[in-house]
Structures are given as structure tokens and as C-alpha cells.
PDB file of C-alpha atoms in Angstrom:
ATOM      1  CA  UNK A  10       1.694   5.704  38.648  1.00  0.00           C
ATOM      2  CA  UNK A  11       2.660   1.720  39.473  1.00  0.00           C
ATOM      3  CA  UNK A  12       0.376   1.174  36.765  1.00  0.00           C
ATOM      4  CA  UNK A  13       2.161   3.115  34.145  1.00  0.00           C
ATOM      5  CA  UNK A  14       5.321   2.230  35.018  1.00  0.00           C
ATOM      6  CA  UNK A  15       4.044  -1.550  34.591  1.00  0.00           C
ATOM      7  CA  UNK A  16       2.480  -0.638  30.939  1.00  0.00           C
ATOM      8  CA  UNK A  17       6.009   1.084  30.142  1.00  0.00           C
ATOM      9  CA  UNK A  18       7.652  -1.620  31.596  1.00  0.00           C
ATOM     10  CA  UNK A  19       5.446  -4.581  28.893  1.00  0.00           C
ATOM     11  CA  UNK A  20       6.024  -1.984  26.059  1.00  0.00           C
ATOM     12  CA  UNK A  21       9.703  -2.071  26.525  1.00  0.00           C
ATOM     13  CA  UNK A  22       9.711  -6.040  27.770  1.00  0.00           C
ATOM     14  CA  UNK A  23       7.637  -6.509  23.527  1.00  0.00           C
ATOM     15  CA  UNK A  24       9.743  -4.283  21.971  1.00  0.00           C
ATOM     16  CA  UNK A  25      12.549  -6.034  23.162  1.00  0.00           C
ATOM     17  CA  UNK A  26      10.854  -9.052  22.186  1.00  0.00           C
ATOM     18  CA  UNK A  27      10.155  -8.291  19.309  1.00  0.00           C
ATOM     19  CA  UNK A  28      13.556  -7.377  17.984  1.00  0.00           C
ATOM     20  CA  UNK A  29      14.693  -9.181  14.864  1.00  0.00           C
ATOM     21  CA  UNK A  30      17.051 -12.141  15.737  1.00  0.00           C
ATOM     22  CA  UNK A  31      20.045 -13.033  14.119  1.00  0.00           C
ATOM     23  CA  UNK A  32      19.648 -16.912  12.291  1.00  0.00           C
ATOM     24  CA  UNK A  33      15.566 -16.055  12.999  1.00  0.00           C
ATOM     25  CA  UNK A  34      14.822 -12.878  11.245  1.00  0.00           C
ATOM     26  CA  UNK A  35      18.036 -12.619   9.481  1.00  0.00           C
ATOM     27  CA  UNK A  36      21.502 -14.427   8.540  1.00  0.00           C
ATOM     28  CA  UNK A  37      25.275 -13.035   9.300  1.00  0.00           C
ATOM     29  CA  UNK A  38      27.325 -14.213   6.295  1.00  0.00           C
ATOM     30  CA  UNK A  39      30.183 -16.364   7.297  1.00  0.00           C
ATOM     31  CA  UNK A  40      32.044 -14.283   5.130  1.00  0.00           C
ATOM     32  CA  UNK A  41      31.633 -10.436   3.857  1.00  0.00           C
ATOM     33  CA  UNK A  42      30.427 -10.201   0.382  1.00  0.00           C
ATOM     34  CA  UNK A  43      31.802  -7.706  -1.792  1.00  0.00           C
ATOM     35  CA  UNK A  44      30.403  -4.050  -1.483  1.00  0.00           C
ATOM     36  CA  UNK A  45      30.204  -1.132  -4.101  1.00  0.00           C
ATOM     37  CA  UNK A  46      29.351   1.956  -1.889  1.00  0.00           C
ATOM     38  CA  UNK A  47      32.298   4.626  -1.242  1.00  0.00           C
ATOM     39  CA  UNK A  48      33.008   4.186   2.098  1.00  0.00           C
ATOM     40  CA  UNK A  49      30.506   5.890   5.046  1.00  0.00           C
ATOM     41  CA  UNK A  50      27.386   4.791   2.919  1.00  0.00           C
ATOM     42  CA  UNK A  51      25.795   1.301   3.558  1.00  0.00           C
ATOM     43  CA  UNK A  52      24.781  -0.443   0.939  1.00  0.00           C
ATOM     44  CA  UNK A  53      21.168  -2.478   1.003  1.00  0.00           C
ATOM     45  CA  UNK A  54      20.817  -4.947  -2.141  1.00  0.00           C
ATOM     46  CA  UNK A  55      17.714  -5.903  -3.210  1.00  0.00           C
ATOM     47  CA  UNK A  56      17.554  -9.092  -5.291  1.00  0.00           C
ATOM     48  CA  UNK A  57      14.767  -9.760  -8.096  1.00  0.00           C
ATOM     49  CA  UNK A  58      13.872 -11.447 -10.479  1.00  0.00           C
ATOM     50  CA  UNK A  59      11.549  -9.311 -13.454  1.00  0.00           C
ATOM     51  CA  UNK A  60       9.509 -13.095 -13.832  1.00  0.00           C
ATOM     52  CA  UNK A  61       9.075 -13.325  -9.920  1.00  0.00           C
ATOM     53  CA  UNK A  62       5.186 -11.869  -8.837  1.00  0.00           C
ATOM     54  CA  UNK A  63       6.710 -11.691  -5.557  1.00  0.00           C
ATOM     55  CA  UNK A  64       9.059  -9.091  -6.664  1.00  0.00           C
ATOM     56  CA  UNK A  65       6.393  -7.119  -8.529  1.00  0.00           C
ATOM     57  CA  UNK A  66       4.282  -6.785  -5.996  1.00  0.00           C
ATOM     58  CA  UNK A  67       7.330  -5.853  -3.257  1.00  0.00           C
ATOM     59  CA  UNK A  68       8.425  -3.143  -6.193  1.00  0.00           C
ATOM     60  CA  UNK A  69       5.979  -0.124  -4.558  1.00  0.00           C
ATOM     61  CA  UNK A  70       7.016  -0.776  -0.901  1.00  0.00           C
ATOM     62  CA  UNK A  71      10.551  -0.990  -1.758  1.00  0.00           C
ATOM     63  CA  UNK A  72      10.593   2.345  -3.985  1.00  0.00           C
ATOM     64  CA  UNK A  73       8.527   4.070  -1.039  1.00  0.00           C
ATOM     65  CA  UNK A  74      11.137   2.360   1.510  1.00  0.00           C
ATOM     66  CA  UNK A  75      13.872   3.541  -0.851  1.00  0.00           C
ATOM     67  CA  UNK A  76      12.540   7.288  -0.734  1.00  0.00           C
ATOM     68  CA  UNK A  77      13.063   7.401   3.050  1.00  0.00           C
ATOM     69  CA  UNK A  78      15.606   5.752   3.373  1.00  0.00           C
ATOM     70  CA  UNK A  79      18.381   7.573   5.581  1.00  0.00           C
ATOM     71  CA  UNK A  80      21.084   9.721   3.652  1.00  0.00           C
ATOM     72  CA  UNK A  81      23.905   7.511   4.287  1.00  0.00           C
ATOM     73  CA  UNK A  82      22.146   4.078   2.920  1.00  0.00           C
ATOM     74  CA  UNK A  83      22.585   3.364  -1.029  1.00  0.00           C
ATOM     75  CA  UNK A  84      20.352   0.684  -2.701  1.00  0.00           C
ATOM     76  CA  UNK A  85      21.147  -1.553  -5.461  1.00  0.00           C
ATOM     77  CA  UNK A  86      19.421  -4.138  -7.251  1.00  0.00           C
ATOM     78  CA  UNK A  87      20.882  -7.077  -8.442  1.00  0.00           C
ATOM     79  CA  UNK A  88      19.171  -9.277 -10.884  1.00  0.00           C
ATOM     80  CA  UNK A  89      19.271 -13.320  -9.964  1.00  0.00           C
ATOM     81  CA  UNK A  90      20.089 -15.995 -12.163  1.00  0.00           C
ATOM     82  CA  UNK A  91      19.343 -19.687 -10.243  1.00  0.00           C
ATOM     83  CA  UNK A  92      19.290 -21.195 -13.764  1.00  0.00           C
ATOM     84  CA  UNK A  93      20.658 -19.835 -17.543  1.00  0.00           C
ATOM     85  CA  UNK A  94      17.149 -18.752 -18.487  1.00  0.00           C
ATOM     86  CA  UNK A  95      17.084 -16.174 -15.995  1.00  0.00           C
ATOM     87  CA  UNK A  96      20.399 -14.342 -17.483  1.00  0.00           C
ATOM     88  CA  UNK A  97      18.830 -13.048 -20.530  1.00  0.00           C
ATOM     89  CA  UNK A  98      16.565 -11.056 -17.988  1.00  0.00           C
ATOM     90  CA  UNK A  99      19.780  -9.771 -15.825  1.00  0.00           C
ATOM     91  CA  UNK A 100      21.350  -8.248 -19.045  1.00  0.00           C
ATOM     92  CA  UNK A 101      17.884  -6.563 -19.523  1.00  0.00           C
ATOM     93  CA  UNK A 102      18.484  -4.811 -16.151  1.00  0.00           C
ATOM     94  CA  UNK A 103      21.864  -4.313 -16.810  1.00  0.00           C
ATOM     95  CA  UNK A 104      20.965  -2.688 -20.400  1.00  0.00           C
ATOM     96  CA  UNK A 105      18.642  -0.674 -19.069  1.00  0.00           C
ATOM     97  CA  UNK A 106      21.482   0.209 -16.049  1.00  0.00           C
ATOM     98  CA  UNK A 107      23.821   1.398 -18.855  1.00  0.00           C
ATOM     99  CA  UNK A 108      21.466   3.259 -21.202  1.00  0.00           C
ATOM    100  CA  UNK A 109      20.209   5.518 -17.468  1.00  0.00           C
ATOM    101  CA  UNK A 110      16.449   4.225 -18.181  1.00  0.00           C
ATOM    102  CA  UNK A 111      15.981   1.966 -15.144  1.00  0.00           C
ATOM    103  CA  UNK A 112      14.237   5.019 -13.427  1.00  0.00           C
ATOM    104  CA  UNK A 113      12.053   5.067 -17.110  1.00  0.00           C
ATOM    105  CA  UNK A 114      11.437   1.709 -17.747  1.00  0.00           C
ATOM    106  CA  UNK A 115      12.174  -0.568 -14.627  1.00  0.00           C
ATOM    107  CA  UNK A 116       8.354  -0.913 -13.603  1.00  0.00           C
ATOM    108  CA  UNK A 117       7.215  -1.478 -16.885  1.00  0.00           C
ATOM    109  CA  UNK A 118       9.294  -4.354 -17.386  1.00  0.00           C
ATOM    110  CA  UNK A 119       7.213  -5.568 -14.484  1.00  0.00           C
ATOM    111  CA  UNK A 120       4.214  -4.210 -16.264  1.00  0.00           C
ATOM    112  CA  UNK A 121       5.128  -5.867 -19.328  1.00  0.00           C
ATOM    113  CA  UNK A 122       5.327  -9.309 -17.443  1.00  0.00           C
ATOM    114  CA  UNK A 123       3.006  -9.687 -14.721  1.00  0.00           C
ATOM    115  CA  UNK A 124       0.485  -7.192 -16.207  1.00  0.00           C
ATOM    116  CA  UNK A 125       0.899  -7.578 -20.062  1.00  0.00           C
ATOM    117  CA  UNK A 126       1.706 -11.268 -19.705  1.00  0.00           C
ATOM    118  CA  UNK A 127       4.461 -10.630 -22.561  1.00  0.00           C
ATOM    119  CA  UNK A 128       7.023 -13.396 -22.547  1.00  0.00           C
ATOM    120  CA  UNK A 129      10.767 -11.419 -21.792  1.00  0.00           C
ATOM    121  CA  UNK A 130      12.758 -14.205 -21.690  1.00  0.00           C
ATOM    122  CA  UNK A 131      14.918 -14.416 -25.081  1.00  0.00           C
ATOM    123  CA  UNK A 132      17.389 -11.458 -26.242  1.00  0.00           C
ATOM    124  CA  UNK A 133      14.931 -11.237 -29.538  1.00  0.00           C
ATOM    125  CA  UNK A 134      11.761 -10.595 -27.033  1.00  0.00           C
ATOM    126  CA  UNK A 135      13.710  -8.564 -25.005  1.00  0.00           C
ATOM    127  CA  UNK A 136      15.037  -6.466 -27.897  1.00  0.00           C
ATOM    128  CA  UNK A 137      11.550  -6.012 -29.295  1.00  0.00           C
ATOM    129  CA  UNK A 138      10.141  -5.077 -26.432  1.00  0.00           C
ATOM    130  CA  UNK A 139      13.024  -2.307 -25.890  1.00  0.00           C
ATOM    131  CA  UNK A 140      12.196  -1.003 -29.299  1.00  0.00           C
ATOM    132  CA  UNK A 141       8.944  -0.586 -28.577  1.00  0.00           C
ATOM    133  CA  UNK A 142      10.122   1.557 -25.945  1.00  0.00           C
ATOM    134  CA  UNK A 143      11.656   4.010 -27.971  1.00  0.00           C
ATOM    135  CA  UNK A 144      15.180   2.316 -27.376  1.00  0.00           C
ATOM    136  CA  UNK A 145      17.238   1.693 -30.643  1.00  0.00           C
ATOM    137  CA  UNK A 146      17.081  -1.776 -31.560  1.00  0.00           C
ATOM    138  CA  UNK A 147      20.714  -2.382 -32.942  1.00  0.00           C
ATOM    139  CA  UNK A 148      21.826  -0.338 -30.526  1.00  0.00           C
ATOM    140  CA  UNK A 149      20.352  -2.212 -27.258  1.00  0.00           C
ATOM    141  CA  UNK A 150      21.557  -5.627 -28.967  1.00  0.00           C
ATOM    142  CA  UNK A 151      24.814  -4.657 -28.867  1.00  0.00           C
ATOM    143  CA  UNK A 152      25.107  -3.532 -25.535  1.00  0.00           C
ATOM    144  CA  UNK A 153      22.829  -6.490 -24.142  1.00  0.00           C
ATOM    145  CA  UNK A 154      25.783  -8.557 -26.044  1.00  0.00           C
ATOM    146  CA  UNK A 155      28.472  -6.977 -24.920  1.00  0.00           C
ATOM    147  CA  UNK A 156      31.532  -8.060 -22.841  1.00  0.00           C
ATOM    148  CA  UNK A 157      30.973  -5.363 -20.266  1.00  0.00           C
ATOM    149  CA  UNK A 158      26.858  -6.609 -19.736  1.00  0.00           C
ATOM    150  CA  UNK A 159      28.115 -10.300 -19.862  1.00  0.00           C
ATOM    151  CA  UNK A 160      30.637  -9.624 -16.678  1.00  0.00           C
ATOM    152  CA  UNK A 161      27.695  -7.471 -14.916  1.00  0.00           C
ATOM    153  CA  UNK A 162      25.768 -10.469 -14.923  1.00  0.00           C
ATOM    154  CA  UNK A 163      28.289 -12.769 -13.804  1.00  0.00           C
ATOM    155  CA  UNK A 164      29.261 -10.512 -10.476  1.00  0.00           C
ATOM    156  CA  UNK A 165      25.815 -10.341 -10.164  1.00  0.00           C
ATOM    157  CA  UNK A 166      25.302 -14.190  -9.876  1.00  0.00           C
ATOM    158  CA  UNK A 167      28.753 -14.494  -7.402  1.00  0.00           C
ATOM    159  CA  UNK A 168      27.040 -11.561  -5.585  1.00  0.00           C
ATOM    160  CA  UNK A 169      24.278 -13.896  -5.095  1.00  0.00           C
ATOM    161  CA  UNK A 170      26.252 -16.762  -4.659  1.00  0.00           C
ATOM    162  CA  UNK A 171      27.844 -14.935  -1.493  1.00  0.00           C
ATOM    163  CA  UNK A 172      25.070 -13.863   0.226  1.00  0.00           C
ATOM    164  CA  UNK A 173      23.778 -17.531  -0.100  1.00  0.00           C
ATOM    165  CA  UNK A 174      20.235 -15.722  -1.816  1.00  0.00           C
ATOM    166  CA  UNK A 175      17.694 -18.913  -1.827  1.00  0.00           C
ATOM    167  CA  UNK A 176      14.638 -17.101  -2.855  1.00  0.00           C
ATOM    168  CA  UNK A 177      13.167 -13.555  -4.136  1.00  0.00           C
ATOM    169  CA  UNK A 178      12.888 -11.042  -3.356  1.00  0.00           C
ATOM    170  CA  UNK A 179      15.725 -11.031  -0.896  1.00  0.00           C
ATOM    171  CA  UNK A 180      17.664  -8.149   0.812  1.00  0.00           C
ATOM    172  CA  UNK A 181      21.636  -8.240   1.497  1.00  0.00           C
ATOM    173  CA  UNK A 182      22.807  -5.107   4.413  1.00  0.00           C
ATOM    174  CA  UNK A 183      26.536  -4.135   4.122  1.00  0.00           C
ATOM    175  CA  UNK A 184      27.948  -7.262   3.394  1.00  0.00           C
ATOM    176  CA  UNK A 185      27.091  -8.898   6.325  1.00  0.00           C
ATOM    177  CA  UNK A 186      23.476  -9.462   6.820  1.00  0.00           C
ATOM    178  CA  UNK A 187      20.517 -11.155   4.767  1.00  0.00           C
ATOM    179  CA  UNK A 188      17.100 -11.092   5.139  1.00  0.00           C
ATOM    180  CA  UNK A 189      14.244 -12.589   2.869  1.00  0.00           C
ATOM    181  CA  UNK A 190      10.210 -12.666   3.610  1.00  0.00           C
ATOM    182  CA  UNK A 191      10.757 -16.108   4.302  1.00  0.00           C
ATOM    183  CA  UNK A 192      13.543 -15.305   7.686  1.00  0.00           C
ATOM    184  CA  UNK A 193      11.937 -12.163   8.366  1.00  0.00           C
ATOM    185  CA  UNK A 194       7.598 -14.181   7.372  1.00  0.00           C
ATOM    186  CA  UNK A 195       6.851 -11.188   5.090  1.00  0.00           C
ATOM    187  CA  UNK A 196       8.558  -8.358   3.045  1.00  0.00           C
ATOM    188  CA  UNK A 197       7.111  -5.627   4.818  1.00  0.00           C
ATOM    189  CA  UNK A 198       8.676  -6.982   7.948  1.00  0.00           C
ATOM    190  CA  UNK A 199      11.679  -7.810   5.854  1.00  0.00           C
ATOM    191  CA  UNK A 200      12.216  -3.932   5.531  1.00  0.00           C
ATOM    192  CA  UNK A 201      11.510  -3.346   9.276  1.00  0.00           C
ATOM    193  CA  UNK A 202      14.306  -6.239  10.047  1.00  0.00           C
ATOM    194  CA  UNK A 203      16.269  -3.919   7.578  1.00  0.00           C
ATOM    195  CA  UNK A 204      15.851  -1.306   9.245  1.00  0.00           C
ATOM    196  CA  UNK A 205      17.689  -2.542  12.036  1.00  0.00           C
ATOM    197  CA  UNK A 206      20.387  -4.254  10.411  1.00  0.00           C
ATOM    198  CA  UNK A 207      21.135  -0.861   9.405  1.00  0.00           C
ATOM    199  CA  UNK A 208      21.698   0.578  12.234  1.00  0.00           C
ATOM    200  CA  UNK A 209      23.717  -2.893  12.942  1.00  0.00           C
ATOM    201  CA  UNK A 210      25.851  -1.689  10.432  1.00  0.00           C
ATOM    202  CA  UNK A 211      26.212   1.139  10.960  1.00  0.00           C
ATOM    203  CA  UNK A 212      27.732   0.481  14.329  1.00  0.00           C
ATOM    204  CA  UNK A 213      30.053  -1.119  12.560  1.00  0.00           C
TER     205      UNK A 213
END
């Protein structure tokens, strides 16, 4: 019985080790950054890069993360842009945001890139590509030109901007907390530190 009580007693000592530690495992922002979920649903941003391997190869534990996640969390991805060349790859997203074919054709812009080794970087390789995908070609220009897609990726870049992102893929919790596989030493662990800051927000 003493000896259980001692192997409950380590279990609960590591576990309490183990817990992820704020400026460790994770970052509180100095100040909030801005949220989009209606109020009693957290919101848990992933940011990515479509050129990034890392973020290709995060892309299956995310989506299975994603599918059990708990009712009252909402995910968003946000696109980065740490220099100009990046942007014509957030308007992609954003494109594909508007026309409702992220679900259809988010992975195999990943495909495309890290699989197909296709260069996505320009609007023209972009809109080819598209086309290819059974998207209308005038159509997708004008969107991926548009005023509306041009202030999408702007928020997206202060979005980034105020969670202080420094690498991909990265994951922002309510505003408050950040979390990265380099805090948290590897994505997978990165969701489990996610997890918690979850419930840290939850708590309010």
C-alpha cells in the first residue's frame, strides 16, 4: 500500500513536472492580439507558410488534432509573410478562403510544392496552377487582386506581427498565448502545450 501511494505520489510529482511553462513551453503576449471567434469559442491560430516543409509535414497532425478538438475551440490559419515574396502565397490561401475550396484544395497546394516541386510563388504560377484545378482563371485573378484579398493579407501579417510569430509552423491560443516547436522542442508537443493553454483560456 506505502508502495503505491509512493508510485502515485512520482506520477503526480512528473506530471506536475512536466507541465508546460509559461516563457519555456510557451509565451503570454504583452498585449492581446485581436480575435475573430464569437464570444464562448477560443480561437487556436495556426500559422504556415505553403513553401515551409515544416508545415507540410505538421498538416496531418494538425487536421487529426483539429478533428478532436473540443466543441468550443475554433481554428484558423493564417498565412505568414516575413518578406514580400511570401504574400503572393497568403492571397493563394485567402483565394482559396473566399472561393470555399480550402477543404478541396488546401493539401494539394502542399502537394503541389513539397511533392510536385512546382514553383507557387508568382500570381501567374499561382493562377495556372488554380486553373488546373478546375478554378476559372479570370475569375481567381481577380479575386487574388482584389482590395478585399489585399487587406486579408495585411491583417494577416499584423496578426503575426502581434503574436511576435518568429518561425513556422507556430500556434497563437485566444489572444494570449504562443507556442512554436521551437518553445514547446517539437510540434507534436506543441499541440499537447496547446492543449493546456486551452484550458488556460478557458479559465479565463
Amino acid at each position: 500500500m506505502a508502495a503505491a501511494s509512493l508510485g502515485a505520489l512520482s506520477t503526480t510529482a512528473l506530471a506536475q513536472a512536466q507541465a508546460p511553462r509559461a516563457g519555456t513551453d510557451f509565451l503570454v503576449l504583452d498585449k492581446p492580439a485581436p480575435v475573430e471567434a464569437p464570444a464562448g469559442k477560443i480561437e487556436v491560430v495556426e500559422f504556415f507558410w505553403y513553401s515551409c516543409p515544416h508545415c507540410n509535414r505538421f498538416e496531418p497532425a494538425l487536421e487529426e488534432w483539429i478533428n478532436k478538438a473540443p466543441k468550443d475551440v475554433v481554428v484558423r490559419r493564417v498565412p505568414v509573410s516575413f518578406r514580400p515574396d511570401f504574400e503572393p502565397q497568403q492571397r493563394l490561401y485567402y483565394v482559396l478562403e473566399a472561393m470555399n475550396k480550402v477543404e478541396e484544395l488546401h493539401k494539394k497546394v502542399f502537394l503541389a510544392i513539397h511533392g510536385e516541386k512546382q514553383l507557387l510563388n508568382t500570381a501567374e504560377l499561382i493562377a495556372a496552377w488554380a486553373e488546373k484545378q478546375g478554378l476559372n482563371k479570370v475569375k481567381f485573378l481577380e479575386m487574388y487582386n482584389s482590395f478585399g484579398i489585399a487587406t486579408k493579407a495585411r491583417k494577416a501579417t499584423q496578426l503575426q506581427d502581434a503574436y511576435k510569430v518568429d518561425g513556422v509552423p507556430a500556434l497563437g491560443v485566444g489572444g494570449r498565448f504562443y507556442t512554436s516547436g521551437e518553445l514547446a522542442k517539437n510540434m507534436d508537443r506543441a499541440l499537447q502545450v496547446t492543449d493546456y493553454l486551452v484550458v488556460q483560456a478557458r479559465k479565463g
